[in-house]
PDB file of C-alpha atoms in Angstrom:
ATOM      1  CA  MET A   1    -139.389  66.279 -88.171  1.00 32.00           C
ATOM      2  CA  GLU A   2    -136.166  64.874 -90.031  1.00 37.00           C
ATOM      3  CA  SER A   3    -132.836  65.618 -88.311  1.00 35.00           C
ATOM      4  CA  LEU A   4    -131.535  69.394 -89.082  1.00 39.00           C
ATOM      5  CA  SER A   5    -127.633  70.317 -89.492  1.00 35.00           C
ATOM      6  CA  ILE A   6    -126.802  73.705 -88.079  1.00 37.00           C
ATOM      7  CA  ASN A   7    -123.977  75.530 -89.356  1.00 36.00           C
ATOM      8  CA  TYR A   8    -122.936  78.871 -87.988  1.00 38.00           C
ATOM      9  CA  TRP A   9    -120.068  81.308 -87.789  1.00 38.00           C
ATOM     10  CA  LEU A  10    -119.532  83.683 -84.607  1.00 37.00           C
ATOM     11  CA  LYS A  11    -118.435  86.644 -86.929  1.00 37.00           C
ATOM     12  CA  PRO A  12    -117.034  89.566 -84.917  1.00 37.00           C
ATOM     13  CA  ASN A  13    -117.978  93.142 -85.549  1.00 38.00           C
ATOM     14  CA  PRO A  14    -114.977  94.918 -87.133  1.00 37.00           C
ATOM     15  CA  ASN A  15    -116.260  98.336 -85.524  1.00 37.00           C
ATOM     16  CA  SER A  16    -116.595  96.749 -81.980  1.00 34.00           C
ATOM     17  CA  GLN A  17    -114.210  94.965 -79.237  1.00 33.00           C
ATOM     18  CA  PHE A  18    -114.905  91.671 -80.962  1.00 31.00           C
ATOM     19  CA  ASN A  19    -111.995  91.179 -83.403  1.00 34.00           C
ATOM     20  CA  ASN A  20    -110.357  88.234 -84.970  1.00 37.00           C
ATOM     21  CA  ARG A  21    -107.029  89.585 -84.884  1.00 44.00           C
ATOM     22  CA  ILE A  22    -105.706  89.049 -81.553  1.00 43.00           C
ATOM     23  CA  TYR A  23    -102.928  90.858 -79.896  1.00 41.00           C
ATOM     24  CA  LEU A  24    -100.972  90.083 -76.904  1.00 41.00           C
ATOM     25  CA  ASP A  25     -99.562  92.381 -74.298  1.00 42.00           C
ATOM     26  CA  LYS A  26     -95.962  91.454 -73.390  1.00 39.00           C
ATOM     27  CA  ASP A  27     -96.794  91.639 -69.642  1.00 40.00           C
ATOM     28  CA  LYS A  28     -99.221  88.937 -70.434  1.00 33.00           C
ATOM     29  CA  THR A  29    -101.850  90.300 -68.007  1.00 31.00           C
ATOM     30  CA  LYS A  30    -104.350  90.780 -70.599  1.00 32.00           C
ATOM     31  CA  ILE A  31    -105.218  90.259 -73.836  1.00 34.00           C
ATOM     32  CA  LYS A  32    -106.203  92.903 -76.549  1.00 34.00           C
ATOM     33  CA  THR A  33    -107.982  93.070 -80.007  1.00 35.00           C
ATOM     34  CA  GLY A  34    -106.668  96.309 -81.569  1.00 36.00           C
ATOM     35  CA  THR A  35    -106.274  98.679 -78.941  1.00 35.00           C
ATOM     36  CA  GLN A  36    -109.430  97.510 -77.077  1.00 37.00           C
ATOM     37  CA  VAL A  37    -109.627  94.953 -74.397  1.00 38.00           C
ATOM     38  CA  ILE A  38    -111.683  92.346 -74.965  1.00 39.00           C
ATOM     39  CA  SER A  39    -115.226  92.400 -73.260  1.00 42.00           C
ATOM     40  CA  ALA A  40    -116.311  89.402 -71.062  1.00 44.00           C
ATOM     41  CA  LEU A  41    -119.583  89.481 -73.233  1.00 52.00           C
ATOM     42  CA  SER A  42    -119.632  87.387 -76.508  1.00 59.00           C
ATOM     43  CA  TYR A  43    -122.510  86.061 -78.757  1.00 65.00           C
ATOM     44  CA  GLN A  44    -121.858  82.303 -77.677  1.00 72.00           C
ATOM     45  CA  LYS A  45    -124.723  82.460 -75.332  1.00 78.00           C
ATOM     46  CA  PHE A  46    -126.898  83.162 -78.255  1.00 76.00           C
ATOM     47  CA  VAL A  47    -125.682  80.126 -80.307  1.00 69.00           C
ATOM     48  CA  ASP A  48    -125.994  77.933 -77.261  1.00 81.00           C
ATOM     49  CA  PHE A  49    -129.572  79.304 -76.793  1.00 79.00           C
ATOM     50  CA  ALA A  50    -130.318  78.226 -80.424  1.00 75.00           C
ATOM     51  CA  VAL A  51    -128.836  75.071 -80.362  1.00 77.00           C
ATOM     52  CA  GLU A  52    -130.399  74.024 -77.279  1.00 85.00           C
ATOM     53  CA  GLU A  53    -134.022  75.052 -77.863  1.00 81.00           C
ATOM     54  CA  THR A  54    -133.826  73.369 -81.129  1.00 76.00           C
ATOM     55  CA  LYS A  55    -132.462  70.151 -79.505  1.00 83.00           C
ATOM     56  CA  ARG A  56    -135.906  70.369 -77.406  1.00 85.00           C
ATOM     57  CA  ARG A  57    -138.003  70.187 -80.506  1.00 79.00           C
ATOM     58  CA  THR A  58    -136.040  67.896 -82.649  1.00 76.00           C
ATOM     59  CA  HIS A  59    -132.851  66.145 -83.660  1.00 77.00           C
ATOM     60  CA  LEU A  60    -129.429  67.698 -84.658  1.00 72.00           C
ATOM     61  CA  LYS A  61    -126.532  66.140 -86.560  1.00 71.00           C
ATOM     62  CA  SER A  62    -123.258  67.545 -86.558  1.00 67.00           C
ATOM     63  CA  SER A  63    -121.919  68.861 -90.260  1.00 64.00           C
ATOM     64  CA  PRO A  64    -119.109  66.696 -91.761  1.00 66.00           C
ATOM     65  CA  LEU A  65    -117.303  69.706 -92.780  1.00 67.00           C
ATOM     66  CA  GLN A  66    -115.071  71.551 -90.117  1.00 80.00           C
ATOM     67  CA  VAL A  67    -113.178  74.807 -90.735  1.00 78.00           C
ATOM     68  CA  LEU A  68    -110.585  76.084 -88.203  1.00 81.00           C
ATOM     69  CA  ASP A  69    -108.767  79.657 -89.133  1.00 79.00           C
ATOM     70  CA  PHE A  70    -106.813  80.481 -86.171  1.00 82.00           C
ATOM     71  CA  GLY A  71    -104.213  83.375 -86.527  1.00 83.00           C
ATOM     72  CA  ILE A  72    -102.437  85.449 -83.877  1.00 84.00           C
ATOM     73  CA  PHE A  73    -100.979  88.981 -85.428  1.00 84.00           C
ATOM     74  CA  PRO A  74     -98.416  90.660 -83.020  1.00 86.00           C
ATOM     75  CA  LYS A  75     -98.343  94.473 -82.396  1.00 88.00           C
ATOM     76  CA  ALA A  76     -96.447  96.136 -85.316  1.00 91.00           C
ATOM     77  CA  ALA A  77     -93.611  97.029 -82.834  1.00 93.00           C
ATOM     78  CA  PHE A  78     -92.948  93.372 -82.839  1.00 93.00           C
ATOM     79  CA  ASP A  79     -91.715  91.327 -85.921  1.00 95.00           C
ATOM     80  CA  LEU A  80     -92.688  88.211 -84.574  1.00 94.00           C
ATOM     81  CA  PRO A  81     -94.313  85.418 -86.859  1.00 95.00           C
ATOM     82  CA  ILE A  82     -97.749  85.158 -87.575  1.00 93.00           C
ATOM     83  CA  PHE A  83     -99.255  81.958 -85.768  1.00 91.00           C
ATOM     84  CA  CYS A  84    -101.306  80.411 -88.502  1.00 91.00           C
ATOM     85  CA  ALA A  85    -103.542  77.382 -88.027  1.00 90.00           C
ATOM     86  CA  ASN A  86    -105.623  76.723 -91.104  1.00 89.00           C
ATOM     87  CA  PHE A  87    -107.586  73.197 -90.838  1.00 88.00           C
ATOM     88  CA  PHE A  88    -110.056  71.850 -93.328  1.00 85.00           C
ATOM     89  CA  SER A  89    -111.778  68.554 -92.351  1.00 83.00           C
ATOM     90  CA  SER A  90    -114.436  66.678 -94.089  1.00 78.00           C
ATOM     91  CA  SER A  91    -115.643  63.094 -93.056  1.00 77.00           C
ATOM     92  CA  SER A  92    -112.901  61.594 -95.163  1.00 83.00           C
ATOM     93  CA  MET A  93    -110.161  63.993 -95.921  1.00 87.00           C
ATOM     94  CA  ASN A  94    -108.153  66.633 -93.683  1.00 91.00           C
ATOM     95  CA  ILE A  95    -106.245  69.669 -95.569  1.00 90.00           C
ATOM     96  CA  ILE A  96    -103.692  71.372 -93.020  1.00 93.00           C
ATOM     97  CA  VAL A  97    -101.532  74.158 -93.073  1.00 93.00           C
ATOM     98  CA  LEU A  98     -99.927  74.839 -89.516  1.00 96.00           C
ATOM     99  CA  ASP A  99     -97.038  77.106 -89.332  1.00 96.00           C
ATOM    100  CA  LEU A 100     -95.327  80.285 -87.606  1.00 97.00           C
ATOM    101  CA  ASN A 101     -95.759  82.444 -90.720  1.00 96.00           C
ATOM    102  CA  PRO A 102     -92.953  84.655 -91.279  1.00 96.00           C
ATOM    103  CA  LEU A 103     -93.617  88.273 -91.379  1.00 95.00           C
ATOM    104  CA  HIS A 104     -90.416  89.002 -93.422  1.00 95.00           C
ATOM    105  CA  ASP A 105     -89.460  86.725 -96.470  1.00 91.00           C
ATOM    106  CA  VAL A 106     -87.209  84.130 -95.289  1.00 93.00           C
ATOM    107  CA  ILE A 107     -86.054  83.087 -98.708  1.00 88.00           C
ATOM    108  CA  THR A 108     -84.349  86.540 -99.257  1.00 90.00           C
ATOM    109  CA  ASN A 109     -83.965  87.948 -95.736  1.00 93.00           C
ATOM    110  CA  ARG A 110     -81.474  85.128 -93.794  1.00 93.00           C
ATOM    111  CA  GLU A 111     -81.059  87.416 -90.955  1.00 95.00           C
ATOM    112  CA  TYR A 112     -84.796  86.682 -90.171  1.00 95.00           C
ATOM    113  CA  LYS A 113     -84.857  83.222 -91.123  1.00 95.00           C
ATOM    114  CA  GLU A 114     -81.807  82.727 -88.688  1.00 95.00           C
ATOM    115  CA  LYS A 115     -83.497  84.826 -85.921  1.00 96.00           C
ATOM    116  CA  TYR A 116     -86.494  82.829 -85.624  1.00 96.00           C
ATOM    117  CA  TYR A 117     -86.542  79.591 -87.209  1.00 96.00           C
ATOM    118  CA  LYS A 118     -82.615  78.139 -86.835  1.00 94.00           C
ATOM    119  CA  SER A 119     -83.579  76.786 -83.384  1.00 94.00           C
ATOM    120  CA  LEU A 120     -86.972  75.611 -84.412  1.00 96.00           C
ATOM    121  CA  MET A 121     -85.790  73.298 -86.849  1.00 95.00           C
ATOM    122  CA  PRO A 122     -85.956  70.068 -84.679  1.00 95.00           C
ATOM    123  CA  LEU A 123     -89.678  70.595 -84.374  1.00 94.00           C
ATOM    124  CA  SER A 124     -90.194  70.436 -88.038  1.00 92.00           C
ATOM    125  CA  VAL A 125     -88.192  67.480 -88.322  1.00 93.00           C
ATOM    126  CA  LYS A 126     -90.152  65.642 -85.389  1.00 95.00           C
ATOM    127  CA  TYR A 127     -93.487  65.909 -87.299  1.00 96.00           C
ATOM    128  CA  ALA A 128     -92.195  65.398 -91.019  1.00 91.00           C
ATOM    129  CA  GLU A 129     -92.885  61.777 -91.106  1.00 91.00           C
ATOM    130  CA  LEU A 130     -95.946  61.838 -88.971  1.00 96.00           C
ATOM    131  CA  LEU A 131     -97.193  64.519 -90.926  1.00 96.00           C
ATOM    132  CA  PRO A 132     -95.985  64.293 -94.529  1.00 95.00           C
ATOM    133  CA  TRP A 133     -95.765  67.049 -97.190  1.00 93.00           C
ATOM    134  CA  GLY A 134     -99.303  67.224 -98.842  1.00 92.00           C
ATOM    135  CA  GLY A 135     -98.222  67.870-102.469  1.00 88.00           C
ATOM    136  CA  LYS A 136     -97.538  70.604-104.692  1.00 84.00           C
ATOM    137  CA  LEU A 137     -97.283  73.955-103.232  1.00 78.00           C
ATOM    138  CA  THR A 138     -96.912  77.209-105.598  1.00 78.00           C
ATOM    139  CA  GLY A 139     -93.837  79.365-105.236  1.00 78.00           C
ATOM    140  CA  GLU A 140     -96.502  82.055-104.793  1.00 78.00           C
ATOM    141  CA  SER A 141     -97.576  80.524-101.301  1.00 81.00           C
ATOM    142  CA  LEU A 142     -93.983  79.584-100.603  1.00 85.00           C
ATOM    143  CA  ARG A 143     -93.143  83.034 -99.871  1.00 87.00           C
ATOM    144  CA  PHE A 144     -95.466  83.435 -97.007  1.00 90.00           C
ATOM    145  CA  PHE A 145     -94.495  80.185 -94.995  1.00 93.00           C
ATOM    146  CA  SER A 146     -91.405  79.144 -92.947  1.00 95.00           C
ATOM    147  CA  PRO A 147     -88.839  76.339 -93.060  1.00 94.00           C
ATOM    148  CA  ILE A 148     -91.190  74.304 -90.312  1.00 96.00           C
ATOM    149  CA  VAL A 149     -94.461  74.503 -91.751  1.00 95.00           C
ATOM    150  CA  ILE A 150     -96.736  71.806 -91.930  1.00 96.00           C
ATOM    151  CA  TRP A 151     -98.641  71.385 -94.946  1.00 94.00           C
ATOM    152  CA  THR A 152    -100.361  67.798 -95.093  1.00 95.00           C
ATOM    153  CA  ARG A 153    -103.629  65.684 -96.431  1.00 93.00           C
ATOM    154  CA  PHE A 154    -104.625  63.104 -94.375  1.00 93.00           C
ATOM    155  CA  THR A 155    -107.623  60.786 -94.237  1.00 93.00           C
ATOM    156  CA  SER A 156    -109.566  61.391 -90.977  1.00 88.00           C
ATOM    157  CA  SER A 157    -108.632  59.106 -88.162  1.00 89.00           C
ATOM    158  CA  GLN A 158    -108.624  59.680 -84.399  1.00 89.00           C
ATOM    159  CA  GLU A 159    -104.787  58.851 -84.488  1.00 94.00           C
ATOM    160  CA  LYS A 160    -103.719  61.417 -87.236  1.00 93.00           C
ATOM    161  CA  HIS A 161    -106.326  63.884 -85.273  1.00 91.00           C
ATOM    162  CA  ASP A 162    -104.511  63.156 -81.997  1.00 92.00           C
ATOM    163  CA  ILE A 163    -101.033  64.093 -83.879  1.00 95.00           C
ATOM    164  CA  LEU A 164    -102.368  67.024 -85.341  1.00 94.00           C
ATOM    165  CA  PHE A 165    -103.431  68.170 -82.042  1.00 92.00           C
ATOM    166  CA  ASP A 166     -99.866  67.403 -80.651  1.00 94.00           C
ATOM    167  CA  ALA A 167     -98.248  69.717 -83.509  1.00 95.00           C
ATOM    168  CA  PHE A 168    -100.694  72.661 -82.865  1.00 94.00           C
ATOM    169  CA  SER A 169     -99.912  72.304 -79.252  1.00 92.00           C
ATOM    170  CA  ASP A 170     -95.941  72.273 -79.579  1.00 95.00           C
ATOM    171  CA  TYR A 171     -96.230  75.172 -82.272  1.00 95.00           C
ATOM    172  CA  TYR A 172     -98.575  77.273 -80.326  1.00 92.00           C
ATOM    173  CA  LYS A 173     -96.168  76.922 -76.855  1.00 92.00           C
ATOM    174  CA  THR A 174     -93.193  77.857 -79.284  1.00 94.00           C
ATOM    175  CA  TRP A 175     -94.509  80.829 -80.533  1.00 91.00           C
ATOM    176  CA  LEU A 176     -95.540  81.739 -76.981  1.00 89.00           C
ATOM    177  CA  ASP A 177     -91.943  80.945 -75.965  1.00 91.00           C
ATOM    178  CA  LEU A 178     -90.911  83.612 -79.101  1.00 93.00           C
ATOM    179  CA  MET A 179     -93.464  86.392 -77.823  1.00 89.00           C
ATOM    180  CA  GLU A 180     -91.835  85.892 -74.218  1.00 87.00           C
ATOM    181  CA  HIS A 181     -88.334  86.757 -75.300  1.00 91.00           C
ATOM    182  CA  ALA A 182     -89.501  89.332 -78.028  1.00 91.00           C
ATOM    183  CA  VAL A 183     -87.954  92.975 -77.792  1.00 92.00           C
ATOM    184  CA  GLU A 184     -89.939  95.735 -78.768  1.00 92.00           C
ATOM    185  CA  GLU A 185     -88.713  97.707 -81.957  1.00 93.00           C
ATOM    186  CA  THR A 186     -88.772 101.662 -81.272  1.00 94.00           C
ATOM    187  CA  ALA A 187     -87.919 102.838 -84.634  1.00 96.00           C
ATOM    188  CA  ALA A 188     -90.629 104.201 -86.390  1.00 96.00           C
ATOM    189  CA  ASP A 189     -89.508 103.186 -89.910  1.00 96.00           C
ATOM    190  CA  GLN A 190     -89.216  99.421 -88.719  1.00 95.00           C
ATOM    191  CA  ILE A 191     -92.508  99.451 -87.135  1.00 95.00           C
ATOM    192  CA  MET A 192     -93.910 100.719 -90.535  1.00 95.00           C
ATOM    193  CA  LEU A 193     -92.260  97.918 -92.560  1.00 95.00           C
ATOM    194  CA  ASN A 194     -93.743  95.429 -89.939  1.00 94.00           C
ATOM    195  CA  SER A 195     -97.238  96.840 -90.506  1.00 93.00           C
ATOM    196  CA  GLU A 196     -97.066  96.689 -94.238  1.00 94.00           C
ATOM    197  CA  ALA A 197     -95.572  93.281 -93.969  1.00 93.00           C
ATOM    198  CA  GLN A 198     -99.000  92.287 -91.909  1.00 92.00           C
ATOM    199  CA  HIS A 199    -101.110  94.028 -94.372  1.00 90.00           C
ATOM    200  CA  LYS A 200     -99.349  92.404 -97.204  1.00 90.00           C
ATOM    201  CA  TYR A 201     -99.922  88.948 -95.671  1.00 89.00           C
ATOM    202  CA  LEU A 202    -103.584  89.639 -95.219  1.00 86.00           C
ATOM    203  CA  THR A 203    -104.086  90.868 -98.443  1.00 85.00           C
ATOM    204  CA  TRP A 204    -102.724  87.519-100.053  1.00 83.00           C
ATOM    205  CA  ARG A 205    -104.811  85.702 -97.686  1.00 81.00           C
ATOM    206  CA  ALA A 206    -107.766  87.577 -98.522  1.00 76.00           C
ATOM    207  CA  GLU A 207    -107.756  87.493-102.162  1.00 73.00           C
ATOM    208  CA  LYS A 208    -107.249  84.037-101.867  1.00 66.00           C
ATOM    209  CA  ASN A 209    -110.530  83.374 -99.545  1.00 62.00           C
ATOM    210  CA  LEU A 210    -114.122  84.397-100.273  1.00 38.00           C
ATOM    211  CA  LEU A 211    -114.529  84.991 -96.658  1.00 42.00           C
ATOM    212  CA  ARG A 212    -112.649  88.145 -96.600  1.00 44.00           C
ATOM    213  CA  SER A 213    -114.313  90.313 -94.092  1.00 43.00           C
ATOM    214  CA  PHE A 214    -114.871  87.680 -91.579  1.00 41.00           C
ATOM    215  CA  LEU A 215    -111.500  85.730 -91.688  1.00 47.00           C
ATOM    216  CA  PHE A 216    -109.049  88.815 -92.640  1.00 49.00           C
ATOM    217  CA  ASN A 217    -110.544  91.623 -90.626  1.00 49.00           C
ATOM    218  CA  GLY A 218    -107.805  94.305 -90.651  1.00 53.00           C
ATOM    219  CA  VAL A 219    -106.845  93.887 -94.172  1.00 57.00           C
ATOM    220  CA  ASP A 220    -108.625  97.274 -94.986  1.00 59.00           C
ATOM    221  CA  GLU A 221    -107.633  98.775 -92.110  1.00 60.00           C
ATOM    222  CA  LEU A 222    -103.642  98.307 -91.977  1.00 66.00           C
ATOM    223  CA  GLY A 223    -103.299  99.896 -95.207  1.00 71.00           C
ATOM    224  CA  SER A 224    -104.517 100.836 -98.752  1.00 74.00           C
ATOM    225  CA  LYS A 225    -102.273  98.827-101.028  1.00 79.00           C
ATOM    226  CA  THR A 226    -104.149  96.376-103.051  1.00 76.00           C
ATOM    227  CA  PHE A 227    -103.049  92.885-104.002  1.00 72.00           C
ATOM    228  CA  LEU A 228    -101.543  93.852-107.478  1.00 76.00           C
ATOM    229  CA  ASP A 229     -99.399  96.889-105.646  1.00 80.00           C
ATOM    230  CA  TYR A 230     -97.842  94.118-103.559  1.00 75.00           C
ATOM    231  CA  PHE A 231     -97.792  91.443-106.492  1.00 76.00           C
ATOM    232  CA  PRO A 232     -97.513  93.529-109.663  1.00 81.00           C
ATOM    233  CA  GLU A 233     -96.049  90.313-111.472  1.00 79.00           C
ATOM    234  CA  TYR A 234     -99.908  88.872-111.642  1.00 75.00           C
ATOM    235  CA  LYS A 235    -101.135  92.086-113.475  1.00 79.00           C
ATOM    236  CA  LEU A 236    -101.897  91.234-116.941  1.00 82.00           C
ATOM    237  CA  ASP A 237    -101.787  93.918-119.841  1.00 79.00           C
ATOM    238  CA  ASP A 238    -105.271  95.160-119.426  1.00 81.00           C
ATOM    239  CA  GLY A 239    -104.316  96.157-115.625  1.00 79.00           C
ATOM    240  CA  THR A 240    -106.395  93.019-114.550  1.00 77.00           C
ATOM    241  CA  LEU A 241    -105.617  90.342-112.175  1.00 74.00           C
ATOM    242  CA  ASN A 242    -104.249  87.103-113.466  1.00 76.00           C
ATOM    243  CA  GLU A 243    -106.943  84.355-112.060  1.00 68.00           C
ATOM    244  CA  LYS A 244    -104.469  81.450-113.035  1.00 62.00           C
ATOM    245  CA  ARG A 245    -101.525  82.862-110.826  1.00 57.00           C
ATOM    246  CA  SER A 246    -101.797  79.751-108.868  1.00 54.00           C
ATOM    247  CA  ILE A 247    -100.562  77.576-111.687  1.00 44.00           C
ATOM    248  CA  MET A 248     -97.701  79.926-112.635  1.00 52.00           C
ATOM    249  CA  GLY A 249     -94.257  79.393-111.917  1.00 55.00           C
ATOM    250  CA  LYS A 250     -92.612  76.668-109.976  1.00 59.00           C
ATOM    251  CA  SER A 251     -94.774  74.326-107.651  1.00 65.00           C
ATOM    252  CA  PHE A 252     -93.070  72.240-105.100  1.00 65.00           C
ATOM    253  CA  GLU A 253     -94.144  68.636-105.042  1.00 71.00           C
ATOM    254  CA  ASN A 254     -91.898  67.662-101.818  1.00 76.00           C
ATOM    255  CA  ARG A 255     -90.828  69.603 -98.668  1.00 75.00           C
ATOM    256  CA  PRO A 256     -88.693  72.477-100.335  1.00 77.00           C
ATOM    257  CA  TRP A 257     -86.518  72.885 -96.998  1.00 73.00           C
ATOM    258  CA  ASP A 258     -83.939  70.475 -95.685  1.00 82.00           C
ATOM    259  CA  SER A 259     -83.539  69.631 -92.126  1.00 79.00           C
ATOM    260  CA  ARG A 260     -81.462  72.610 -91.357  1.00 80.00           C
ATOM    261  CA  GLY A 261     -83.999  75.124 -92.612  1.00 78.00           C
ATOM    262  CA  GLU A 262     -82.046  75.532 -96.039  1.00 81.00           C
ATOM    263  CA  LEU A 263     -84.246  75.806 -99.601  1.00 75.00           C
ATOM    264  CA  ILE A 264     -83.371  72.928-101.844  1.00 78.00           C
ATOM    265  CA  ASP A 265     -82.883  74.366-105.360  1.00 67.00           C
ATOM    266  CA  ASN A 266     -83.669  71.217-107.241  1.00 62.00           C
ATOM    267  CA  CYS A 267     -86.891  69.855-105.287  1.00 56.00           C
TER     268      CYS A 267
END
């Protein structure tokens, strides 16, 4: 028999304790999904069995396509950024977004930008040359990225892969440091704003991705607003969504922030 290529998703059930929206307790004693503690059980052994049983009967080959979509959402009582690692790799090309996505708009909310990103700009400078800007980025996307975002493309190589892992490690440890020092919000109105900001982010991501229920579990639970409720500027006269919105407005060929995290007007 010819070699087989097996692709699979470990898809969580949104109605069970398995969930792709991870909540971290401040006391660091446990990890929660939603309001339920993660079970020690998973479906990994099902996949392991299928792979091992197949290997006994035929040959397997790796798929040249690899996708990592890894995000961490804090509880709405914290205004922490959202950790985002969105990687797509083929045998020849890698498309990478790595960021601490701002919960609130850093272009208009300077206080939020100063709170979380002013001290992190050296991290951006560290990887700016190693993982250079990946080309045009629309203004629509820019509002959800921070000044330290890594948006890059590169041909596959072990050297670049190792650099990306170093960047992932640094950004993740940085996010955990922010988490450890975060102060829990008690005001109900601010918690509501944080929750809506998370929903707005998920609504935007889900609108741009076909794997809505898998990658963006929570978009239907956090709120009822639609994409056009959050982004009315993309509504056509007949009330439908402008499918050409990604090419509308200003795009950014180069990194739009300087080394201090200030937006460059003429980039």
